mmCIF file with all atom_site columns, C-alpha atoms in Angstrom:
data_model
loop_
_atom_site.group_PDB
_atom_site.id
_atom_site.type_symbol
_atom_site.label_atom_id
_atom_site.label_alt_id
_atom_site.label_comp_id
_atom_site.label_asym_id
_atom_site.label_entity_id
_atom_site.label_seq_id
_atom_site.pdbx_PDB_ins_code
_atom_site.Cartn_x
_atom_site.Cartn_y
_atom_site.Cartn_z
_atom_site.occupancy
_atom_site.B_iso_or_equiv
_atom_site.pdbx_formal_charge
_atom_site.auth_seq_id
_atom_site.auth_comp_id
_atom_site.auth_asym_id
_atom_site.auth_atom_id
_atom_site.pdbx_PDB_model_num
ATOM 1   C CA . UNK A 1 1   ? 56.947 169.117 120.458 1.00 46.00 ? 1   UNK A CA 1
ATOM 2   C CA . UNK A 1 2   ? 52.520 168.919 120.906 1.00 47.00 ? 2   UNK A CA 1
ATOM 3   C CA . UNK A 1 3   ? 53.142 165.108 121.437 1.00 46.00 ? 3   UNK A CA 1
ATOM 4   C CA . UNK A 1 4   ? 56.214 165.457 124.469 1.00 43.00 ? 4   UNK A CA 1
ATOM 5   C CA . UNK A 1 5   ? 53.532 168.168 125.725 1.00 43.00 ? 5   UNK A CA 1
ATOM 6   C CA . UNK A 1 6   ? 50.974 165.797 126.184 1.00 42.00 ? 6   UNK A CA 1
ATOM 7   C CA . UNK A 1 7   ? 53.018 162.811 127.060 1.00 41.00 ? 7   UNK A CA 1
ATOM 8   C CA . UNK A 1 8   ? 54.338 164.999 129.973 1.00 38.00 ? 8   UNK A CA 1
ATOM 9   C CA . UNK A 1 9   ? 51.004 166.209 130.984 1.00 42.00 ? 9   UNK A CA 1
ATOM 10  C CA . UNK A 1 10  ? 50.214 162.397 131.264 1.00 37.00 ? 10  UNK A CA 1
ATOM 11  C CA . UNK A 1 11  ? 52.749 161.331 133.359 1.00 40.00 ? 11  UNK A CA 1
ATOM 12  C CA . UNK A 1 12  ? 52.154 164.508 135.570 1.00 41.00 ? 12  UNK A CA 1
ATOM 13  C CA . UNK A 1 13  ? 48.463 163.132 135.935 1.00 42.00 ? 13  UNK A CA 1
ATOM 14  C CA . UNK A 1 14  ? 49.642 159.480 136.907 1.00 35.00 ? 14  UNK A CA 1
ATOM 15  C CA . UNK A 1 15  ? 52.072 160.780 139.226 1.00 39.00 ? 15  UNK A CA 1
ATOM 16  C CA . UNK A 1 16  ? 49.819 162.814 140.800 1.00 37.00 ? 16  UNK A CA 1
ATOM 17  C CA . UNK A 1 17  ? 47.098 160.382 141.359 1.00 35.00 ? 17  UNK A CA 1
ATOM 18  C CA . UNK A 1 18  ? 49.625 157.820 142.767 1.00 31.00 ? 18  UNK A CA 1
ATOM 19  C CA . UNK A 1 19  ? 50.678 160.143 144.954 1.00 35.00 ? 19  UNK A CA 1
ATOM 20  C CA . UNK A 1 20  ? 46.641 161.183 146.544 1.00 32.00 ? 20  UNK A CA 1
ATOM 21  C CA . UNK A 1 21  ? 46.015 157.639 146.301 1.00 32.00 ? 21  UNK A CA 1
ATOM 22  C CA . UNK A 1 22  ? 49.081 157.165 148.593 1.00 31.00 ? 22  UNK A CA 1
ATOM 23  C CA . UNK A 1 23  ? 48.463 159.919 151.140 1.00 33.00 ? 23  UNK A CA 1
ATOM 24  C CA . UNK A 1 24  ? 44.725 158.070 151.612 1.00 30.00 ? 24  UNK A CA 1
ATOM 25  C CA . UNK A 1 25  ? 46.093 155.033 152.370 1.00 31.00 ? 25  UNK A CA 1
ATOM 26  C CA . UNK A 1 26  ? 45.009 154.621 155.776 1.00 34.00 ? 26  UNK A CA 1
ATOM 27  C CA . UNK A 1 27  ? 46.499 150.991 157.343 1.00 32.00 ? 27  UNK A CA 1
ATOM 28  C CA . UNK A 1 28  ? 43.652 151.046 159.890 1.00 36.00 ? 28  UNK A CA 1
ATOM 29  C CA . UNK A 1 29  ? 41.030 151.109 157.880 1.00 35.00 ? 29  UNK A CA 1
ATOM 30  C CA . UNK A 1 30  ? 43.095 148.223 155.190 1.00 34.00 ? 30  UNK A CA 1
ATOM 31  C CA . UNK A 1 31  ? 43.019 146.156 158.286 1.00 38.00 ? 31  UNK A CA 1
ATOM 32  C CA . UNK A 1 32  ? 39.314 146.516 158.937 1.00 41.00 ? 32  UNK A CA 1
ATOM 33  C CA . UNK A 1 33  ? 38.576 145.756 154.945 1.00 41.00 ? 33  UNK A CA 1
ATOM 34  C CA . UNK A 1 34  ? 40.375 142.853 155.412 1.00 43.00 ? 34  UNK A CA 1
ATOM 35  C CA . UNK A 1 35  ? 38.476 141.703 158.831 1.00 44.00 ? 35  UNK A CA 1
ATOM 36  C CA . UNK A 1 36  ? 35.551 142.197 156.621 1.00 52.00 ? 36  UNK A CA 1
ATOM 37  C CA . UNK A 1 37  ? 36.233 140.450 153.622 1.00 76.00 ? 37  UNK A CA 1
ATOM 38  C CA . UNK A 1 38  ? 37.091 137.266 155.066 1.00 83.00 ? 38  UNK A CA 1
ATOM 39  C CA . UNK A 1 39  ? 35.644 134.070 154.248 1.00 89.00 ? 39  UNK A CA 1
ATOM 40  C CA . UNK A 1 40  ? 33.293 132.305 157.502 1.00 93.00 ? 40  UNK A CA 1
ATOM 41  C CA . UNK A 1 41  ? 35.181 129.066 158.932 1.00 93.00 ? 41  UNK A CA 1
ATOM 42  C CA . UNK A 1 42  ? 35.223 126.264 161.648 1.00 94.00 ? 42  UNK A CA 1
ATOM 43  C CA . UNK A 1 43  ? 38.023 125.249 163.585 1.00 95.00 ? 43  UNK A CA 1
ATOM 44  C CA . UNK A 1 44  ? 38.613 120.966 163.026 1.00 95.00 ? 44  UNK A CA 1
ATOM 45  C CA . UNK A 1 45  ? 40.438 119.256 165.713 1.00 96.00 ? 45  UNK A CA 1
ATOM 46  C CA . UNK A 1 46  ? 43.448 116.447 164.765 1.00 97.00 ? 46  UNK A CA 1
ATOM 47  C CA . UNK A 1 47  ? 44.932 114.105 167.240 1.00 97.00 ? 47  UNK A CA 1
ATOM 48  C CA . UNK A 1 48  ? 48.711 112.661 165.607 1.00 96.00 ? 48  UNK A CA 1
ATOM 49  C CA . UNK A 1 49  ? 50.856 110.058 166.820 1.00 96.00 ? 49  UNK A CA 1
ATOM 50  C CA . UNK A 1 50  ? 54.025 111.741 164.796 1.00 95.00 ? 50  UNK A CA 1
ATOM 51  C CA . UNK A 1 51  ? 56.789 108.951 164.160 1.00 93.00 ? 51  UNK A CA 1
ATOM 52  C CA . UNK A 1 52  ? 60.025 110.328 162.695 1.00 91.00 ? 52  UNK A CA 1
ATOM 53  C CA . UNK A 1 53  ? 61.936 108.127 160.367 1.00 86.00 ? 53  UNK A CA 1
ATOM 54  C CA . UNK A 1 54  ? 64.812 109.672 158.991 1.00 78.00 ? 54  UNK A CA 1
ATOM 55  C CA . UNK A 1 55  ? 68.415 108.760 158.136 1.00 82.00 ? 55  UNK A CA 1
ATOM 56  C CA . UNK A 1 56  ? 70.402 112.224 157.953 1.00 78.00 ? 56  UNK A CA 1
ATOM 57  C CA . UNK A 1 57  ? 69.375 114.295 161.744 1.00 85.00 ? 57  UNK A CA 1
ATOM 58  C CA . UNK A 1 58  ? 68.183 112.411 164.803 1.00 86.00 ? 58  UNK A CA 1
ATOM 59  C CA . UNK A 1 59  ? 65.914 113.992 167.669 1.00 89.00 ? 59  UNK A CA 1
ATOM 60  C CA . UNK A 1 60  ? 65.705 114.108 170.917 1.00 90.00 ? 60  UNK A CA 1
ATOM 61  C CA . UNK A 1 61  ? 61.479 113.579 171.320 1.00 89.00 ? 61  UNK A CA 1
ATOM 62  C CA . UNK A 1 62  ? 61.219 116.744 172.992 1.00 92.00 ? 62  UNK A CA 1
ATOM 63  C CA . UNK A 1 63  ? 63.236 118.473 170.258 1.00 92.00 ? 63  UNK A CA 1
ATOM 64  C CA . UNK A 1 64  ? 60.835 117.219 167.614 1.00 94.00 ? 64  UNK A CA 1
ATOM 65  C CA . UNK A 1 65  ? 57.938 118.404 169.369 1.00 95.00 ? 65  UNK A CA 1
ATOM 66  C CA . UNK A 1 66  ? 59.551 121.420 169.740 1.00 95.00 ? 66  UNK A CA 1
ATOM 67  C CA . UNK A 1 67  ? 60.380 121.344 166.053 1.00 96.00 ? 67  UNK A CA 1
ATOM 68  C CA . UNK A 1 68  ? 56.612 120.214 164.964 1.00 97.00 ? 68  UNK A CA 1
ATOM 69  C CA . UNK A 1 69  ? 55.021 123.004 166.866 1.00 97.00 ? 69  UNK A CA 1
ATOM 70  C CA . UNK A 1 70  ? 57.142 125.719 165.205 1.00 96.00 ? 70  UNK A CA 1
ATOM 71  C CA . UNK A 1 71  ? 55.687 123.787 161.580 1.00 97.00 ? 71  UNK A CA 1
ATOM 72  C CA . UNK A 1 72  ? 52.062 124.125 162.816 1.00 97.00 ? 72  UNK A CA 1
ATOM 73  C CA . UNK A 1 73  ? 52.169 126.911 164.092 1.00 96.00 ? 73  UNK A CA 1
ATOM 74  C CA . UNK A 1 74  ? 53.424 128.663 160.748 1.00 96.00 ? 74  UNK A CA 1
ATOM 75  C CA . UNK A 1 75  ? 51.276 126.548 158.790 1.00 96.00 ? 75  UNK A CA 1
ATOM 76  C CA . UNK A 1 76  ? 48.459 128.471 160.381 1.00 95.00 ? 76  UNK A CA 1
ATOM 77  C CA . UNK A 1 77  ? 46.920 125.936 163.237 1.00 96.00 ? 77  UNK A CA 1
ATOM 78  C CA . UNK A 1 78  ? 45.313 127.341 166.103 1.00 95.00 ? 78  UNK A CA 1
ATOM 79  C CA . UNK A 1 79  ? 47.506 128.565 168.505 1.00 94.00 ? 79  UNK A CA 1
ATOM 80  C CA . UNK A 1 80  ? 46.972 126.352 171.544 1.00 96.00 ? 80  UNK A CA 1
ATOM 81  C CA . UNK A 1 81  ? 48.121 123.139 170.236 1.00 96.00 ? 81  UNK A CA 1
ATOM 82  C CA . UNK A 1 82  ? 49.711 121.025 171.984 1.00 97.00 ? 82  UNK A CA 1
ATOM 83  C CA . UNK A 1 83  ? 53.101 119.196 170.754 1.00 96.00 ? 83  UNK A CA 1
ATOM 84  C CA . UNK A 1 84  ? 54.277 116.968 173.152 1.00 94.00 ? 84  UNK A CA 1
ATOM 85  C CA . UNK A 1 85  ? 57.103 114.145 173.641 1.00 92.00 ? 85  UNK A CA 1
ATOM 86  C CA . UNK A 1 86  ? 55.685 110.616 172.618 1.00 87.00 ? 86  UNK A CA 1
ATOM 87  C CA . UNK A 1 87  ? 56.692 107.324 174.146 1.00 83.00 ? 87  UNK A CA 1
ATOM 88  C CA . UNK A 1 88  ? 60.696 107.080 173.446 1.00 76.00 ? 88  UNK A CA 1
ATOM 89  C CA . UNK A 1 89  ? 63.494 104.989 174.431 1.00 70.00 ? 89  UNK A CA 1
ATOM 90  C CA . UNK A 1 90  ? 66.064 107.691 175.444 1.00 63.00 ? 90  UNK A CA 1
ATOM 91  C CA . UNK A 1 91  ? 65.123 109.723 178.001 1.00 67.00 ? 91  UNK A CA 1
ATOM 92  C CA . UNK A 1 92  ? 64.881 113.072 178.585 1.00 68.00 ? 92  UNK A CA 1
ATOM 93  C CA . UNK A 1 93  ? 66.926 115.305 175.846 1.00 68.00 ? 93  UNK A CA 1
ATOM 94  C CA . UNK A 1 94  ? 68.767 112.354 174.079 1.00 69.00 ? 94  UNK A CA 1
ATOM 95  C CA . UNK A 1 95  ? 68.630 111.708 170.654 1.00 71.00 ? 95  UNK A CA 1
ATOM 96  C CA . UNK A 1 96  ? 66.396 108.832 169.758 1.00 73.00 ? 96  UNK A CA 1
ATOM 97  C CA . UNK A 1 97  ? 66.618 107.198 166.758 1.00 79.00 ? 97  UNK A CA 1
ATOM 98  C CA . UNK A 1 98  ? 62.604 106.314 166.354 1.00 81.00 ? 98  UNK A CA 1
ATOM 99  C CA . UNK A 1 99  ? 61.829 110.010 168.289 1.00 88.00 ? 99  UNK A CA 1
ATOM 100 C CA . UNK A 1 100 ? 58.157 110.591 168.460 1.00 92.00 ? 100 UNK A CA 1
ATOM 101 C CA . UNK A 1 101 ? 55.377 113.468 169.363 1.00 94.00 ? 101 UNK A CA 1
ATOM 102 C CA . UNK A 1 102 ? 51.940 113.447 170.044 1.00 96.00 ? 102 UNK A CA 1
ATOM 103 C CA . UNK A 1 103 ? 50.265 116.522 168.302 1.00 97.00 ? 103 UNK A CA 1
ATOM 104 C CA . UNK A 1 104 ? 47.018 117.626 169.055 1.00 97.00 ? 104 UNK A CA 1
ATOM 105 C CA . UNK A 1 105 ? 45.878 120.579 166.906 1.00 97.00 ? 105 UNK A CA 1
ATOM 106 C CA . UNK A 1 106 ? 43.132 122.662 165.134 1.00 96.00 ? 106 UNK A CA 1
ATOM 107 C CA . UNK A 1 107 ? 42.887 123.760 161.845 1.00 97.00 ? 107 UNK A CA 1
ATOM 108 C CA . UNK A 1 108 ? 40.518 125.915 160.028 1.00 95.00 ? 108 UNK A CA 1
ATOM 109 C CA . UNK A 1 109 ? 38.601 125.309 156.787 1.00 95.00 ? 109 UNK A CA 1
ATOM 110 C CA . UNK A 1 110 ? 35.696 127.194 155.289 1.00 93.00 ? 110 UNK A CA 1
ATOM 111 C CA . UNK A 1 111 ? 32.439 126.549 156.806 1.00 89.00 ? 111 UNK A CA 1
ATOM 112 C CA . UNK A 1 112 ? 29.600 124.761 155.302 1.00 81.00 ? 112 UNK A CA 1
ATOM 113 C CA . UNK A 1 113 ? 26.307 125.789 154.542 1.00 67.00 ? 113 UNK A CA 1
ATOM 114 C CA . UNK A 1 114 ? 25.154 122.637 157.289 1.00 58.00 ? 114 UNK A CA 1
ATOM 115 C CA . UNK A 1 115 ? 27.108 123.541 160.407 1.00 52.00 ? 115 UNK A CA 1
ATOM 116 C CA . UNK A 1 116 ? 26.497 123.092 163.712 1.00 52.00 ? 116 UNK A CA 1
ATOM 117 C CA . UNK A 1 117 ? 24.680 126.053 165.637 1.00 46.00 ? 117 UNK A CA 1
ATOM 118 C CA . UNK A 1 118 ? 27.041 126.363 168.275 1.00 51.00 ? 118 UNK A CA 1
ATOM 119 C CA . UNK A 1 119 ? 30.232 126.287 166.008 1.00 66.00 ? 119 UNK A CA 1
ATOM 120 C CA . UNK A 1 120 ? 31.229 130.156 165.970 1.00 78.00 ? 120 UNK A CA 1
ATOM 121 C CA . UNK A 1 121 ? 32.478 131.076 162.539 1.00 83.00 ? 121 UNK A CA 1
ATOM 122 C CA . UNK A 1 122 ? 36.206 132.588 162.626 1.00 90.00 ? 122 UNK A CA 1
ATOM 123 C CA . UNK A 1 123 ? 36.847 134.939 159.523 1.00 92.00 ? 123 UNK A CA 1
ATOM 124 C CA . UNK A 1 124 ? 39.375 132.572 157.401 1.00 94.00 ? 124 UNK A CA 1
ATOM 125 C CA . UNK A 1 125 ? 41.394 134.110 154.473 1.00 95.00 ? 125 UNK A CA 1
ATOM 126 C CA . UNK A 1 126 ? 44.079 132.271 152.163 1.00 95.00 ? 126 UNK A CA 1
ATOM 127 C CA . UNK A 1 127 ? 47.387 132.409 153.171 1.00 95.00 ? 127 UNK A CA 1
ATOM 128 C CA . UNK A 1 128 ? 50.806 131.374 151.554 1.00 96.00 ? 128 UNK A CA 1
ATOM 129 C CA . UNK A 1 129 ? 53.003 129.730 153.551 1.00 96.00 ? 129 UNK A CA 1
ATOM 130 C CA . UNK A 1 130 ? 56.198 128.790 152.575 1.00 96.00 ? 130 UNK A CA 1
ATOM 131 C CA . UNK A 1 131 ? 59.058 126.462 154.578 1.00 96.00 ? 131 UNK A CA 1
ATOM 132 C CA . UNK A 1 132 ? 62.772 126.879 153.463 1.00 93.00 ? 132 UNK A CA 1
ATOM 133 C CA . UNK A 1 133 ? 65.817 126.980 155.156 1.00 90.00 ? 133 UNK A CA 1
ATOM 134 C CA . UNK A 1 134 ? 65.883 129.771 158.082 1.00 90.00 ? 134 UNK A CA 1
ATOM 135 C CA . UNK A 1 135 ? 62.295 130.259 157.145 1.00 90.00 ? 135 UNK A CA 1
ATOM 136 C CA . UNK A 1 136 ? 60.552 129.263 159.587 1.00 91.00 ? 136 UNK A CA 1
ATOM 137 C CA . UNK A 1 137 ? 63.899 131.106 161.411 1.00 89.00 ? 137 UNK A CA 1
ATOM 138 C CA . UNK A 1 138 ? 64.663 127.841 163.588 1.00 90.00 ? 138 UNK A CA 1
ATOM 139 C CA . UNK A 1 139 ? 64.486 125.754 160.410 1.00 91.00 ? 139 UNK A CA 1
ATOM 140 C CA . UNK A 1 140 ? 67.450 124.479 159.024 1.00 91.00 ? 140 UNK A CA 1
ATOM 141 C CA . UNK A 1 141 ? 69.117 122.080 156.034 1.00 90.00 ? 141 UNK A CA 1
ATOM 142 C CA . UNK A 1 142 ? 69.036 119.459 158.828 1.00 89.00 ? 142 UNK A CA 1
ATOM 143 C CA . UNK A 1 143 ? 65.332 119.254 159.220 1.00 92.00 ? 143 UNK A CA 1
ATOM 144 C CA . UNK A 1 144 ? 64.882 118.438 155.785 1.00 92.00 ? 144 UNK A CA 1
ATOM 145 C CA . UNK A 1 145 ? 63.388 115.113 156.034 1.00 93.00 ? 145 UNK A CA 1
ATOM 146 C CA . UNK A 1 146 ? 61.059 116.239 158.962 1.00 93.00 ? 146 UNK A CA 1
ATOM 147 C CA . UNK A 1 147 ? 59.404 118.481 156.486 1.00 95.00 ? 147 UNK A CA 1
ATOM 148 C CA . UNK A 1 148 ? 58.859 116.420 153.628 1.00 94.00 ? 148 UNK A CA 1
ATOM 149 C CA . UNK A 1 149 ? 57.211 113.730 156.306 1.00 95.00 ? 149 UNK A CA 1
ATOM 150 C CA . UNK A 1 150 ? 55.185 117.194 157.434 1.00 96.00 ? 150 UNK A CA 1
ATOM 151 C CA . UNK A 1 151 ? 53.976 117.466 154.541 1.00 96.00 ? 151 UNK A CA 1
ATOM 152 C CA . UNK A 1 152 ? 52.855 114.091 153.411 1.00 95.00 ? 152 UNK A CA 1
ATOM 153 C CA . UNK A 1 153 ? 51.602 113.146 156.891 1.00 96.00 ? 153 UNK A CA 1
ATOM 154 C CA . UNK A 1 154 ? 50.042 116.241 158.609 1.00 96.00 ? 154 UNK A CA 1
ATOM 155 C CA . UNK A 1 155 ? 50.034 118.851 155.746 1.00 97.00 ? 155 UNK A CA 1
ATOM 156 C CA . UNK A 1 156 ? 46.413 117.240 154.313 1.00 97.00 ? 156 UNK A CA 1
ATOM 157 C CA . UNK A 1 157 ? 45.083 117.641 157.718 1.00 97.00 ? 157 UNK A CA 1
ATOM 158 C CA . UNK A 1 158 ? 44.591 121.633 156.734 1.00 97.00 ? 158 UNK A CA 1
ATOM 159 C CA . UNK A 1 159 ? 43.513 123.262 154.470 1.00 96.00 ? 159 UNK A CA 1
ATOM 160 C CA . UNK A 1 160 ? 45.384 124.087 151.649 1.00 96.00 ? 160 UNK A CA 1
ATOM 161 C CA . UNK A 1 161 ? 45.864 124.496 147.634 1.00 95.00 ? 161 UNK A CA 1
ATOM 162 C CA . UNK A 1 162 ? 48.222 125.443 144.850 1.00 96.00 ? 162 UNK A CA 1
ATOM 163 C CA . UNK A 1 163 ? 50.741 122.835 146.956 1.00 95.00 ? 163 UNK A CA 1
ATOM 164 C CA . UNK A 1 164 ? 54.209 123.186 145.540 1.00 96.00 ? 164 UNK A CA 1
ATOM 165 C CA . UNK A 1 165 ? 57.389 121.022 146.893 1.00 94.00 ? 165 UNK A CA 1
ATOM 166 C CA . UNK A 1 166 ? 60.298 121.363 145.990 1.00 92.00 ? 166 UNK A CA 1
ATOM 167 C CA . UNK A 1 167 ? 61.831 119.806 148.661 1.00 89.00 ? 167 UNK A CA 1
ATOM 168 C CA . UNK A 1 168 ? 64.981 117.659 147.916 1.00 89.00 ? 168 UNK A CA 1
ATOM 169 C CA . UNK A 1 169 ? 67.143 115.248 151.083 1.00 90.00 ? 169 UNK A CA 1
ATOM 170 C CA . UNK A 1 170 ? 69.965 113.816 150.506 1.00 84.00 ? 170 UNK A CA 1
ATOM 171 C CA . UNK A 1 171 ? 69.953 110.739 152.951 1.00 83.00 ? 171 UNK A CA 1
ATOM 172 C CA . UNK A 1 172 ? 72.903 110.736 155.590 1.00 72.00 ? 172 UNK A CA 1
ATOM 173 C CA . UNK A 1 173 ? 74.086 114.172 154.541 1.00 72.00 ? 173 UNK A CA 1
ATOM 174 C CA . UNK A 1 174 ? 72.745 117.693 154.644 1.00 72.00 ? 174 UNK A CA 1
ATOM 175 C CA . UNK A 1 175 ? 75.008 118.874 151.607 1.00 75.00 ? 175 UNK A CA 1
ATOM 176 C CA . UNK A 1 176 ? 72.489 119.046 148.803 1.00 75.00 ? 176 UNK A CA 1
ATOM 177 C CA . UNK A 1 177 ? 69.790 118.698 150.743 1.00 87.00 ? 177 UNK A CA 1
ATOM 178 C CA . UNK A 1 178 ? 66.993 121.799 149.936 1.00 91.00 ? 178 UNK A CA 1
ATOM 179 C CA . UNK A 1 179 ? 63.670 122.503 151.604 1.00 91.00 ? 179 UNK A CA 1
ATOM 180 C CA . UNK A 1 180 ? 61.416 123.753 149.537 1.00 93.00 ? 180 UNK A CA 1
ATOM 181 C CA . UNK A 1 181 ? 57.564 123.908 150.209 1.00 96.00 ? 181 UNK A CA 1
ATOM 182 C CA . UNK A 1 182 ? 55.078 126.356 149.326 1.00 96.00 ? 182 UNK A CA 1
ATOM 183 C CA . UNK A 1 183 ? 50.895 126.021 149.664 1.00 97.00 ? 183 UNK A CA 1
ATOM 184 C CA . UNK A 1 184 ? 48.185 128.284 150.245 1.00 97.00 ? 184 UNK A CA 1
ATOM 185 C CA . UNK A 1 185 ? 46.222 127.593 153.065 1.00 97.00 ? 185 UNK A CA 1
ATOM 186 C CA . UNK A 1 186 ? 42.950 128.951 154.621 1.00 96.00 ? 186 UNK A CA 1
ATOM 187 C CA . UNK A 1 187 ? 43.961 130.353 158.041 1.00 94.00 ? 187 UNK A CA 1
ATOM 188 C CA . UNK A 1 188 ? 42.529 132.565 160.442 1.00 92.00 ? 188 UNK A CA 1
ATOM 189 C CA . UNK A 1 189 ? 42.178 136.663 159.429 1.00 89.00 ? 189 UNK A CA 1
ATOM 190 C CA . UNK A 1 190 ? 45.143 138.047 161.358 1.00 83.00 ? 190 UNK A CA 1
ATOM 191 C CA . UNK A 1 191 ? 44.056 140.952 163.712 1.00 77.00 ? 191 UNK A CA 1
ATOM 192 C CA . UNK A 1 192 ? 43.858 144.240 163.266 1.00 71.00 ? 192 UNK A CA 1
ATOM 193 C CA . UNK A 1 193 ? 46.556 146.347 164.206 1.00 67.00 ? 193 UNK A CA 1
ATOM 194 C CA . UNK A 1 194 ? 45.608 149.320 166.678 1.00 58.00 ? 194 UNK A CA 1
#
């Protein structure tokens, strides 16, 4: 009986501690803490001409540019990026077997000790990103080959770690294709919510 009362007292004490911790949690302070704990980083500029080579889906050049912009933003590129249709044989809005997009974007990298003094450091943190069907929202199974090419050609321009790709693209069919790419990217600390 004594052991049971002691167990109940310990359980009540733990529950009380958890309740106090929950009541004292202030989301505004949590955002301030996250902002102050980031690591200094600097923006790195990139230009890349992306030529899509796939078997299953066909994109117009402007459609490919829009899809790549979505992937770049989701991966942590700075919001002022440009993803524009490249030189294509098909007119605007028409599918092109060799669709191209010209990308101009910036990625965050941890600041080096010898960084230029005129570059203002940006606070960065490691953030987990996952690409699956419908995440980001407009990503579909038919985009499997674009995600594969993005991983091999564009993702190395980001500062990443723990890249795990279980993406499987089956040529000429969506059935059986799986988009499953997860990585950690060094990205800016999210702005504090007020």
